[in-house]
């Protein structure tokens, strides 16, 4: 049974397997992403209903530009559809949406919808829903280094950088309300790797992998993985 008093504060999900799901059904990859978007909607809703404070989803990586133009524009088109259609529900549920990653370069229509969503939901105080979009952890770390250097040269900061200050320069830092490190990272579709996701932030995260392909991921599967998390013994290098 899920103990609602011991939920992870921050869950991060690598939503993988849309393409394989589509192939199994004899559908196009974009149809797979559409089904994945529906699954994501349910998981945002479930996270909000459970009272989880932060949910981060890996929606598009800095490496995903290598895919066909048709697939890439399909993914961004679906994103526009999601934020437009579901903005009202997100807002009613008091969800605050944030983007992790450089989304200034995504197609203009998708950027405009995202900007509207961020603006509409910015003062909400419920679940913080982070969408990792054109996100890559190495790019994020280098960006932090370069921003620290720029601030040092401008005289805005000085001296050696410590972990807490470094973290504030990441996408999960000041600009998005200082997101706590993920307690739990879930990856679907049977792959067991990070694929350039939250390398700094995952230092002490628990990992749960499932063979379920992302479009088949339901709130029931989600709850069973949260139960798995609750069976883990987190030690953070200490002894108990
Ligand atoms: C995850 O599904 C979604 C994105 C990476 C955008 P994939 O598209 O990677 O699905 P598979 O791994 O090919 O099955
Ligand atoms: C990771 O999945 C990125 C997202 C889920 C957005 P990929 O399917 O791109 O990762 P690899 O290529 O299998 O490592
Ligand atoms: Mg994949």
PDB file of C-alpha atoms and ligand atoms in Angstrom:
ATOM      1  CA  UNK A   1       0.000   0.000   0.000  1.00  0.00           C
ATOM      2  CA  UNK A   2       1.156   3.485  -0.822  1.00  0.00           C
ATOM      3  CA  UNK A   3       1.921   5.559   2.273  1.00  0.00           C
ATOM      4  CA  UNK A   4       0.687   9.045   1.383  1.00  0.00           C
ATOM      5  CA  UNK A   5       2.690  10.474   4.264  1.00  0.00           C
ATOM      6  CA  UNK A   6       6.017   9.359   2.757  1.00  0.00           C
ATOM      7  CA  UNK A   7       5.746  10.366  -0.869  1.00  0.00           C
ATOM      8  CA  UNK A   8       8.842  11.514  -2.755  1.00  0.00           C
ATOM      9  CA  UNK A   9       8.968  15.278  -2.849  1.00  0.00           C
ATOM     10  CA  UNK A  10      10.282  15.298  -6.409  1.00  0.00           C
ATOM     11  CA  UNK A  11       9.667  12.617  -9.051  1.00  0.00           C
ATOM     12  CA  UNK A  12      11.473  12.802 -12.409  1.00  0.00           C
ATOM     13  CA  UNK A  13      10.460  10.628 -15.349  1.00  0.00           C
ATOM     14  CA  UNK A  14      12.282   9.635 -18.534  1.00  0.00           C
ATOM     15  CA  UNK A  15       9.230   8.961 -20.690  1.00  0.00           C
ATOM     16  CA  UNK A  16      10.657   6.424 -23.127  1.00  0.00           C
ATOM     17  CA  UNK A  17       9.180   3.919 -25.575  1.00  0.00           C
ATOM     18  CA  UNK A  18       6.706   5.923 -27.656  1.00  0.00           C
ATOM     19  CA  UNK A  19       8.320   4.776 -30.905  1.00  0.00           C
ATOM     20  CA  UNK A  20       8.345   1.085 -29.965  1.00  0.00           C
ATOM     21  CA  UNK A  21       4.740   1.317 -28.793  1.00  0.00           C
ATOM     22  CA  UNK A  22       3.711   2.809 -32.149  1.00  0.00           C
ATOM     23  CA  UNK A  23       5.612   0.147 -34.071  1.00  0.00           C
ATOM     24  CA  UNK A  24       3.865  -2.616 -32.140  1.00  0.00           C
ATOM     25  CA  UNK A  25       0.501  -1.098 -33.039  1.00  0.00           C
ATOM     26  CA  UNK A  26       1.474  -0.540 -36.684  1.00  0.00           C
ATOM     27  CA  UNK A  27       1.205   3.232 -36.222  1.00  0.00           C
ATOM     28  CA  UNK A  28       3.496   6.141 -37.089  1.00  0.00           C
ATOM     29  CA  UNK A  29       6.022   7.372 -34.513  1.00  0.00           C
ATOM     30  CA  UNK A  30       4.111  10.659 -34.172  1.00  0.00           C
ATOM     31  CA  UNK A  31       0.995   8.657 -33.197  1.00  0.00           C
ATOM     32  CA  UNK A  32       3.162   7.075 -30.521  1.00  0.00           C
ATOM     33  CA  UNK A  33       4.103  10.523 -29.212  1.00  0.00           C
ATOM     34  CA  UNK A  34       0.428  11.479 -29.198  1.00  0.00           C
ATOM     35  CA  UNK A  35      -0.376   8.449 -27.039  1.00  0.00           C
ATOM     36  CA  UNK A  36       2.596   9.382 -24.848  1.00  0.00           C
ATOM     37  CA  UNK A  37       1.204  12.874 -24.359  1.00  0.00           C
ATOM     38  CA  UNK A  38      -2.098  11.377 -23.158  1.00  0.00           C
ATOM     39  CA  UNK A  39      -0.224   9.208 -20.657  1.00  0.00           C
ATOM     40  CA  UNK A  40       1.710  12.260 -19.450  1.00  0.00           C
ATOM     41  CA  UNK A  41      -1.534  14.146 -18.851  1.00  0.00           C
ATOM     42  CA  UNK A  42      -2.792  11.374 -16.574  1.00  0.00           C
ATOM     43  CA  UNK A  43       0.451  11.324 -14.621  1.00  0.00           C
ATOM     44  CA  UNK A  44       0.425  15.087 -14.086  1.00  0.00           C
ATOM     45  CA  UNK A  45      -3.136  14.764 -12.807  1.00  0.00           C
ATOM     46  CA  UNK A  46      -2.256  11.809 -10.559  1.00  0.00           C
ATOM     47  CA  UNK A  47       0.812  13.605  -9.155  1.00  0.00           C
ATOM     48  CA  UNK A  48      -1.237  16.666  -8.367  1.00  0.00           C
ATOM     49  CA  UNK A  49      -4.000  14.583  -6.750  1.00  0.00           C
ATOM     50  CA  UNK A  50      -1.482  12.660  -4.631  1.00  0.00           C
ATOM     51  CA  UNK A  51       0.060  15.919  -3.436  1.00  0.00           C
ATOM     52  CA  UNK A  52       3.522  15.433  -4.944  1.00  0.00           C
ATOM     53  CA  UNK A  53       5.356  18.780  -4.921  1.00  0.00           C
ATOM     54  CA  UNK A  54       7.579  18.489  -8.010  1.00  0.00           C
ATOM     55  CA  UNK A  55       7.212  16.405 -11.167  1.00  0.00           C
ATOM     56  CA  UNK A  56       9.827  16.679 -13.924  1.00  0.00           C
ATOM     57  CA  UNK A  57       9.354  14.979 -17.277  1.00  0.00           C
ATOM     58  CA  UNK A  58      11.973  14.526 -19.981  1.00  0.00           C
ATOM     59  CA  UNK A  59      10.052  15.592 -23.079  1.00  0.00           C
ATOM     60  CA  UNK A  60      12.786  16.397 -25.607  1.00  0.00           C
ATOM     61  CA  UNK A  61      16.545  16.101 -25.259  1.00  0.00           C
ATOM     62  CA  UNK A  62      19.306  18.139 -26.884  1.00  0.00           C
ATOM     63  CA  UNK A  63      20.127  14.915 -28.782  1.00  0.00           C
ATOM     64  CA  UNK A  64      16.569  14.370 -30.058  1.00  0.00           C
ATOM     65  CA  UNK A  65      17.183  16.923 -32.865  1.00  0.00           C
ATOM     66  CA  UNK A  66      18.943  14.029 -34.641  1.00  0.00           C
ATOM     67  CA  UNK A  67      15.526  12.546 -35.458  1.00  0.00           C
ATOM     68  CA  UNK A  68      13.640  13.153 -38.704  1.00  0.00           C
ATOM     69  CA  UNK A  69      12.201  16.598 -39.262  1.00  0.00           C
ATOM     70  CA  UNK A  70       8.736  15.049 -39.444  1.00  0.00           C
ATOM     71  CA  UNK A  71       9.090  13.467 -36.015  1.00  0.00           C
ATOM     72  CA  UNK A  72      10.601  16.594 -34.418  1.00  0.00           C
ATOM     73  CA  UNK A  73       7.885  18.906 -35.713  1.00  0.00           C
ATOM     74  CA  UNK A  74       5.263  16.308 -34.747  1.00  0.00           C
ATOM     75  CA  UNK A  75       6.518  16.308 -31.156  1.00  0.00           C
ATOM     76  CA  UNK A  76       6.418  20.125 -30.885  1.00  0.00           C
ATOM     77  CA  UNK A  77       2.975  20.225 -32.509  1.00  0.00           C
ATOM     78  CA  UNK A  78       1.684  17.836 -29.857  1.00  0.00           C
ATOM     79  CA  UNK A  79       3.211  19.942 -27.146  1.00  0.00           C
ATOM     80  CA  UNK A  80       1.318  23.004 -28.359  1.00  0.00           C
ATOM     81  CA  UNK A  81      -1.863  20.935 -28.394  1.00  0.00           C
ATOM     82  CA  UNK A  82      -1.214  19.724 -24.853  1.00  0.00           C
ATOM     83  CA  UNK A  83      -0.526  23.100 -23.309  1.00  0.00           C
ATOM     84  CA  UNK A  84      -3.410  24.780 -25.154  1.00  0.00           C
ATOM     85  CA  UNK A  85      -6.034  22.144 -24.380  1.00  0.00           C
ATOM     86  CA  UNK A  86      -4.952  21.453 -20.859  1.00  0.00           C
ATOM     87  CA  UNK A  87      -3.918  24.865 -19.676  1.00  0.00           C
ATOM     88  CA  UNK A  88      -7.238  25.492 -17.983  1.00  0.00           C
ATOM     89  CA  UNK A  89      -7.163  22.195 -16.109  1.00  0.00           C
ATOM     90  CA  UNK A  90      -3.527  22.729 -15.052  1.00  0.00           C
ATOM     91  CA  UNK A  91      -4.422  26.181 -13.817  1.00  0.00           C
ATOM     92  CA  UNK A  92      -7.551  24.945 -12.003  1.00  0.00           C
ATOM     93  CA  UNK A  93      -5.454  22.309 -10.271  1.00  0.00           C
ATOM     94  CA  UNK A  94      -3.100  25.075  -9.102  1.00  0.00           C
ATOM     95  CA  UNK A  95      -0.207  23.541 -11.110  1.00  0.00           C
ATOM     96  CA  UNK A  96       2.812  25.762 -11.819  1.00  0.00           C
ATOM     97  CA  UNK A  97       4.487  24.901 -15.130  1.00  0.00           C
ATOM     98  CA  UNK A  98       8.205  25.497 -15.730  1.00  0.00           C
ATOM     99  CA  UNK A  99      10.555  24.618 -18.565  1.00  0.00           C
ATOM    100  CA  UNK A 100      14.033  23.211 -17.981  1.00  0.00           C
ATOM    101  CA  UNK A 101      16.201  23.742 -21.038  1.00  0.00           C
ATOM    102  CA  UNK A 102      16.785  26.277 -23.771  1.00  0.00           C
ATOM    103  CA  UNK A 103      13.364  26.433 -25.346  1.00  0.00           C
ATOM    104  CA  UNK A 104      14.045  29.738 -27.154  1.00  0.00           C
ATOM    105  CA  UNK A 105      15.068  27.677 -30.194  1.00  0.00           C
ATOM    106  CA  UNK A 106      11.949  25.510 -30.504  1.00  0.00           C
ATOM    107  CA  UNK A 107       9.414  26.292 -33.267  1.00  0.00           C
ATOM    108  CA  UNK A 108       7.732  29.693 -32.752  1.00  0.00           C
ATOM    109  CA  UNK A 109       4.175  28.358 -32.190  1.00  0.00           C
ATOM    110  CA  UNK A 110       5.372  25.955 -29.511  1.00  0.00           C
ATOM    111  CA  UNK A 111       7.428  28.688 -27.841  1.00  0.00           C
ATOM    112  CA  UNK A 112       4.452  31.068 -27.775  1.00  0.00           C
ATOM    113  CA  UNK A 113       2.178  28.452 -26.174  1.00  0.00           C
ATOM    114  CA  UNK A 114       4.824  27.640 -23.613  1.00  0.00           C
ATOM    115  CA  UNK A 115       5.321  31.316 -22.760  1.00  0.00           C
ATOM    116  CA  UNK A 116       1.566  31.713 -22.214  1.00  0.00           C
ATOM    117  CA  UNK A 117       1.456  28.638 -20.001  1.00  0.00           C
ATOM    118  CA  UNK A 118       4.376  29.768 -17.871  1.00  0.00           C
ATOM    119  CA  UNK A 119       2.857  33.212 -17.466  1.00  0.00           C
ATOM    120  CA  UNK A 120      -0.676  31.961 -16.637  1.00  0.00           C
ATOM    121  CA  UNK A 121       0.471  29.453 -14.035  1.00  0.00           C
ATOM    122  CA  UNK A 122       3.422  31.306 -12.489  1.00  0.00           C
ATOM    123  CA  UNK A 123       1.724  32.209  -9.203  1.00  0.00           C
ATOM    124  CA  UNK A 124       0.121  28.808  -8.640  1.00  0.00           C
ATOM    125  CA  UNK A 125       1.161  27.083  -5.438  1.00  0.00           C
ATOM    126  CA  UNK A 126       0.360  23.385  -6.052  1.00  0.00           C
ATOM    127  CA  UNK A 127       2.399  20.851  -8.008  1.00  0.00           C
ATOM    128  CA  UNK A 128       5.393  22.291  -9.881  1.00  0.00           C
ATOM    129  CA  UNK A 129       5.429  20.563 -13.261  1.00  0.00           C
ATOM    130  CA  UNK A 130       8.825  20.902 -14.950  1.00  0.00           C
ATOM    131  CA  UNK A 131       9.005  20.058 -18.645  1.00  0.00           C
ATOM    132  CA  UNK A 132      12.575  19.289 -19.727  1.00  0.00           C
ATOM    133  CA  UNK A 133      12.548  20.615 -23.258  1.00  0.00           C
ATOM    134  CA  UNK A 134      15.638  20.839 -25.431  1.00  0.00           C
ATOM    135  CA  UNK A 135      17.278  19.772 -22.201  1.00  0.00           C
ATOM    136  CA  UNK A 136      20.670  18.135 -21.838  1.00  0.00           C
ATOM    137  CA  UNK A 137      22.495  17.851 -18.580  1.00  0.00           C
ATOM    138  CA  UNK A 138      25.975  18.499 -19.951  1.00  0.00           C
ATOM    139  CA  UNK A 139      24.738  21.635 -21.727  1.00  0.00           C
ATOM    140  CA  UNK A 140      23.074  22.704 -18.469  1.00  0.00           C
ATOM    141  CA  UNK A 141      26.298  22.244 -16.487  1.00  0.00           C
ATOM    142  CA  UNK A 142      28.389  24.138 -19.065  1.00  0.00           C
ATOM    143  CA  UNK A 143      25.824  26.924 -19.123  1.00  0.00           C
ATOM    144  CA  UNK A 144      26.122  27.192 -15.339  1.00  0.00           C
ATOM    145  CA  UNK A 145      29.925  27.391 -15.583  1.00  0.00           C
ATOM    146  CA  UNK A 146      29.731  30.120 -18.215  1.00  0.00           C
ATOM    147  CA  UNK A 147      27.120  32.109 -16.293  1.00  0.00           C
ATOM    148  CA  UNK A 148      29.226  31.917 -13.139  1.00  0.00           C
ATOM    149  CA  UNK A 149      32.230  33.164 -15.095  1.00  0.00           C
ATOM    150  CA  UNK A 150      30.195  36.033 -16.569  1.00  0.00           C
ATOM    151  CA  UNK A 151      28.866  37.033 -13.130  1.00  0.00           C
ATOM    152  CA  UNK A 152      32.380  36.872 -11.709  1.00  0.00           C
ATOM    153  CA  UNK A 153      33.747  39.129 -14.477  1.00  0.00           C
ATOM    154  CA  UNK A 154      30.842  41.544 -13.922  1.00  0.00           C
ATOM    155  CA  UNK A 155      31.654  41.663 -10.215  1.00  0.00           C
ATOM    156  CA  UNK A 156      28.265  40.143  -9.251  1.00  0.00           C
ATOM    157  CA  UNK A 157      29.903  37.335  -7.319  1.00  0.00           C
ATOM    158  CA  UNK A 158      33.369  36.442  -6.131  1.00  0.00           C
ATOM    159  CA  UNK A 159      35.463  33.650  -4.646  1.00  0.00           C
ATOM    160  CA  UNK A 160      35.314  29.878  -5.052  1.00  0.00           C
ATOM    161  CA  UNK A 161      31.999  28.277  -6.034  1.00  0.00           C
ATOM    162  CA  UNK A 162      30.445  25.793  -3.604  1.00  0.00           C
ATOM    163  CA  UNK A 163      27.822  23.124  -4.358  1.00  0.00           C
ATOM    164  CA  UNK A 164      24.868  25.215  -3.213  1.00  0.00           C
ATOM    165  CA  UNK A 165      25.867  28.183  -5.366  1.00  0.00           C
ATOM    166  CA  UNK A 166      26.559  25.975  -8.391  1.00  0.00           C
ATOM    167  CA  UNK A 167      23.115  24.396  -8.074  1.00  0.00           C
ATOM    168  CA  UNK A 168      21.510  27.826  -8.191  1.00  0.00           C
ATOM    169  CA  UNK A 169      22.985  28.391 -11.670  1.00  0.00           C
ATOM    170  CA  UNK A 170      21.401  25.231 -13.131  1.00  0.00           C
ATOM    171  CA  UNK A 171      17.971  25.195 -14.799  1.00  0.00           C
ATOM    172  CA  UNK A 172      16.672  23.715 -11.551  1.00  0.00           C
ATOM    173  CA  UNK A 173      18.145  26.706  -9.685  1.00  0.00           C
ATOM    174  CA  UNK A 174      17.059  30.288  -9.045  1.00  0.00           C
ATOM    175  CA  UNK A 175      15.273  30.805 -12.345  1.00  0.00           C
ATOM    176  CA  UNK A 176      12.826  27.972 -11.613  1.00  0.00           C
ATOM    177  CA  UNK A 177      12.412  28.345  -7.882  1.00  0.00           C
ATOM    178  CA  UNK A 178      15.306  26.133  -6.712  1.00  0.00           C
ATOM    179  CA  UNK A 179      13.861  22.696  -7.357  1.00  0.00           C
ATOM    180  CA  UNK A 180      15.002  20.105  -4.798  1.00  0.00           C
ATOM    181  CA  UNK A 181      16.973  17.157  -6.208  1.00  0.00           C
ATOM    182  CA  UNK A 182      14.778  14.317  -7.483  1.00  0.00           C
ATOM    183  CA  UNK A 183      14.106  11.661  -4.844  1.00  0.00           C
ATOM    184  CA  UNK A 184      12.974   9.201  -7.489  1.00  0.00           C
ATOM    185  CA  UNK A 185      13.851   8.848 -11.175  1.00  0.00           C
ATOM    186  CA  UNK A 186      11.663   6.548 -13.243  1.00  0.00           C
ATOM    187  CA  UNK A 187      12.563   5.316 -16.729  1.00  0.00           C
ATOM    188  CA  UNK A 188      10.114   3.335 -18.825  1.00  0.00           C
ATOM    189  CA  UNK A 189      10.575   0.971 -21.791  1.00  0.00           C
ATOM    190  CA  UNK A 190      13.255  -1.258 -20.273  1.00  0.00           C
ATOM    191  CA  UNK A 191      16.198   1.074 -20.961  1.00  0.00           C
ATOM    192  CA  UNK A 192      18.436   1.591 -17.950  1.00  0.00           C
ATOM    193  CA  UNK A 193      20.421   4.766 -18.593  1.00  0.00           C
ATOM    194  CA  UNK A 194      20.181   8.488 -17.895  1.00  0.00           C
ATOM    195  CA  UNK A 195      20.586   9.737 -21.490  1.00  0.00           C
ATOM    196  CA  UNK A 196      21.967  13.100 -20.307  1.00  0.00           C
ATOM    197  CA  UNK A 197      19.182  13.770 -17.766  1.00  0.00           C
ATOM    198  CA  UNK A 198      19.802  15.574 -14.440  1.00  0.00           C
ATOM    199  CA  UNK A 199      23.375  14.314 -13.994  1.00  0.00           C
ATOM    200  CA  UNK A 200      24.177  16.769 -11.194  1.00  0.00           C
ATOM    201  CA  UNK A 201      20.788  16.541  -9.500  1.00  0.00           C
ATOM    202  CA  UNK A 202      20.622  12.707  -9.514  1.00  0.00           C
ATOM    203  CA  UNK A 203      23.568  12.291  -7.113  1.00  0.00           C
ATOM    204  CA  UNK A 204      21.403  10.551  -4.483  1.00  0.00           C
ATOM    205  CA  UNK A 205      18.228   9.745  -6.402  1.00  0.00           C
ATOM    206  CA  UNK A 206      16.595   6.331  -6.279  1.00  0.00           C
ATOM    207  CA  UNK A 207      16.144   4.736  -9.721  1.00  0.00           C
ATOM    208  CA  UNK A 208      13.199   2.614 -10.736  1.00  0.00           C
ATOM    209  CA  UNK A 209      13.050   1.017 -14.174  1.00  0.00           C
ATOM    210  CA  UNK A 210      10.035  -0.604 -15.765  1.00  0.00           C
ATOM    211  CA  UNK A 211       9.542  -2.454 -19.052  1.00  0.00           C
ATOM    212  CA  UNK A 212       6.203  -0.674 -19.578  1.00  0.00           C
ATOM    213  CA  UNK A 213       6.323   1.512 -22.710  1.00  0.00           C
ATOM    214  CA  UNK A 214       5.460   5.111 -21.907  1.00  0.00           C
ATOM    215  CA  UNK A 215       2.038   5.227 -23.680  1.00  0.00           C
ATOM    216  CA  UNK A 216       0.969   2.234 -21.542  1.00  0.00           C
ATOM    217  CA  UNK A 217       2.054   3.929 -18.303  1.00  0.00           C
ATOM    218  CA  UNK A 218      -1.010   4.455 -16.097  1.00  0.00           C
ATOM    219  CA  UNK A 219      -1.616   5.962 -12.647  1.00  0.00           C
ATOM    220  CA  UNK A 220      -1.800   2.350 -11.344  1.00  0.00           C
ATOM    221  CA  UNK A 221       1.682   1.545 -12.668  1.00  0.00           C
ATOM    222  CA  UNK A 222       2.860   4.871 -11.251  1.00  0.00           C
ATOM    223  CA  UNK A 223       1.533   4.026  -7.780  1.00  0.00           C
ATOM    224  CA  UNK A 224       3.228   0.627  -7.858  1.00  0.00           C
ATOM    225  CA  UNK A 225       6.581   2.311  -8.624  1.00  0.00           C
ATOM    226  CA  UNK A 226       6.017   4.830  -5.829  1.00  0.00           C
ATOM    227  CA  UNK A 227       5.490   1.821  -3.535  1.00  0.00           C
ATOM    228  CA  UNK A 228       8.758   0.356  -4.787  1.00  0.00           C
ATOM    229  CA  UNK A 229      10.430   3.667  -3.888  1.00  0.00           C
ATOM    230  CA  UNK A 230       8.960   3.477  -0.395  1.00  0.00           C
ATOM    231  CA  UNK A 231      10.611   0.082   0.118  1.00  0.00           C
ATOM    232  CA  UNK A 232      14.073   1.571  -0.531  1.00  0.00           C
ATOM    233  CA  UNK A 233      16.452   2.435   2.285  1.00  0.00           C
ATOM    234  CA  UNK A 234      18.075   5.799   1.557  1.00  0.00           C
ATOM    235  CA  UNK A 235      21.342   6.285   3.422  1.00  0.00           C
ATOM    236  CA  UNK A 236      23.052   9.290   1.747  1.00  0.00           C
ATOM    237  CA  UNK A 237      26.427   7.857   2.659  1.00  0.00           C
ATOM    238  CA  UNK A 238      25.653   7.608   6.338  1.00  0.00           C
ATOM    239  CA  UNK A 239      24.809   4.641   8.557  1.00  0.00           C
ATOM    240  CA  UNK A 240      21.584   3.798  10.275  1.00  0.00           C
TER     241      UNK A 240
HETATM  242  C1  LIG B   1      10.395   8.854 -25.941  1.00  0.00           C
HETATM  243  O1  LIG B   1      10.027   7.873 -26.837  1.00  0.00           O
HETATM  244  C2  LIG B   1       9.982  10.241 -26.391  1.00  0.00           C
HETATM  245  C3  LIG B   1      11.077  11.080 -26.904  1.00  0.00           C
HETATM  246  C4  LIG B   1      12.334  10.777 -26.892  1.00  0.00           C
HETATM  247  C5  LIG B   1      10.692  12.365 -27.474  1.00  0.00           C
HETATM  248  P1  LIG B   1      10.969   7.435 -28.041  1.00  0.00           P
HETATM  249  O2  LIG B   1      10.551   8.204 -29.267  1.00  0.00           O
HETATM  250  O3  LIG B   1      12.390   7.566 -27.668  1.00  0.00           O
HETATM  251  O4  LIG B   1      10.556   5.914 -28.197  1.00  0.00           O
HETATM  252  P2  LIG B   1      11.512   4.711 -28.609  1.00  0.00           P
HETATM  253  O5  LIG B   1      12.652   4.709 -27.634  1.00  0.00           O
HETATM  254  O6  LIG B   1      11.958   4.947 -30.017  1.00  0.00           O
HETATM  255  O7  LIG B   1      10.640   3.504 -28.469  1.00  0.00           O
HETATM  256  C1  LIG B   2      15.601  10.089 -23.647  1.00  0.00           C
HETATM  257  O1  LIG B   2      15.101   9.130 -24.508  1.00  0.00           O
HETATM  258  C2  LIG B   2      14.984  11.421 -23.938  1.00  0.00           C
HETATM  259  C3  LIG B   2      13.562  11.549 -23.687  1.00  0.00           C
HETATM  260  C4  LIG B   2      12.791  10.657 -23.118  1.00  0.00           C
HETATM  261  C5  LIG B   2      12.998  12.813 -24.079  1.00  0.00           C
HETATM  262  P1  LIG B   2      15.857   8.704 -25.845  1.00  0.00           P
HETATM  263  O2  LIG B   2      15.023   7.652 -26.474  1.00  0.00           O
HETATM  264  O3  LIG B   2      16.144   9.915 -26.654  1.00  0.00           O
HETATM  265  O4  LIG B   2      17.221   8.138 -25.283  1.00  0.00           O
HETATM  266  P2  LIG B   2      18.236   7.068 -25.897  1.00  0.00           P
HETATM  267  O5  LIG B   2      18.590   7.543 -27.266  1.00  0.00           O
HETATM  268  O6  LIG B   2      17.515   5.753 -25.931  1.00  0.00           O
HETATM  269  O7  LIG B   2      19.387   7.041 -24.944  1.00  0.00           O
HETATM  270 MG1  LIG B   3      13.707   6.248 -26.813  1.00  0.00          MG
END
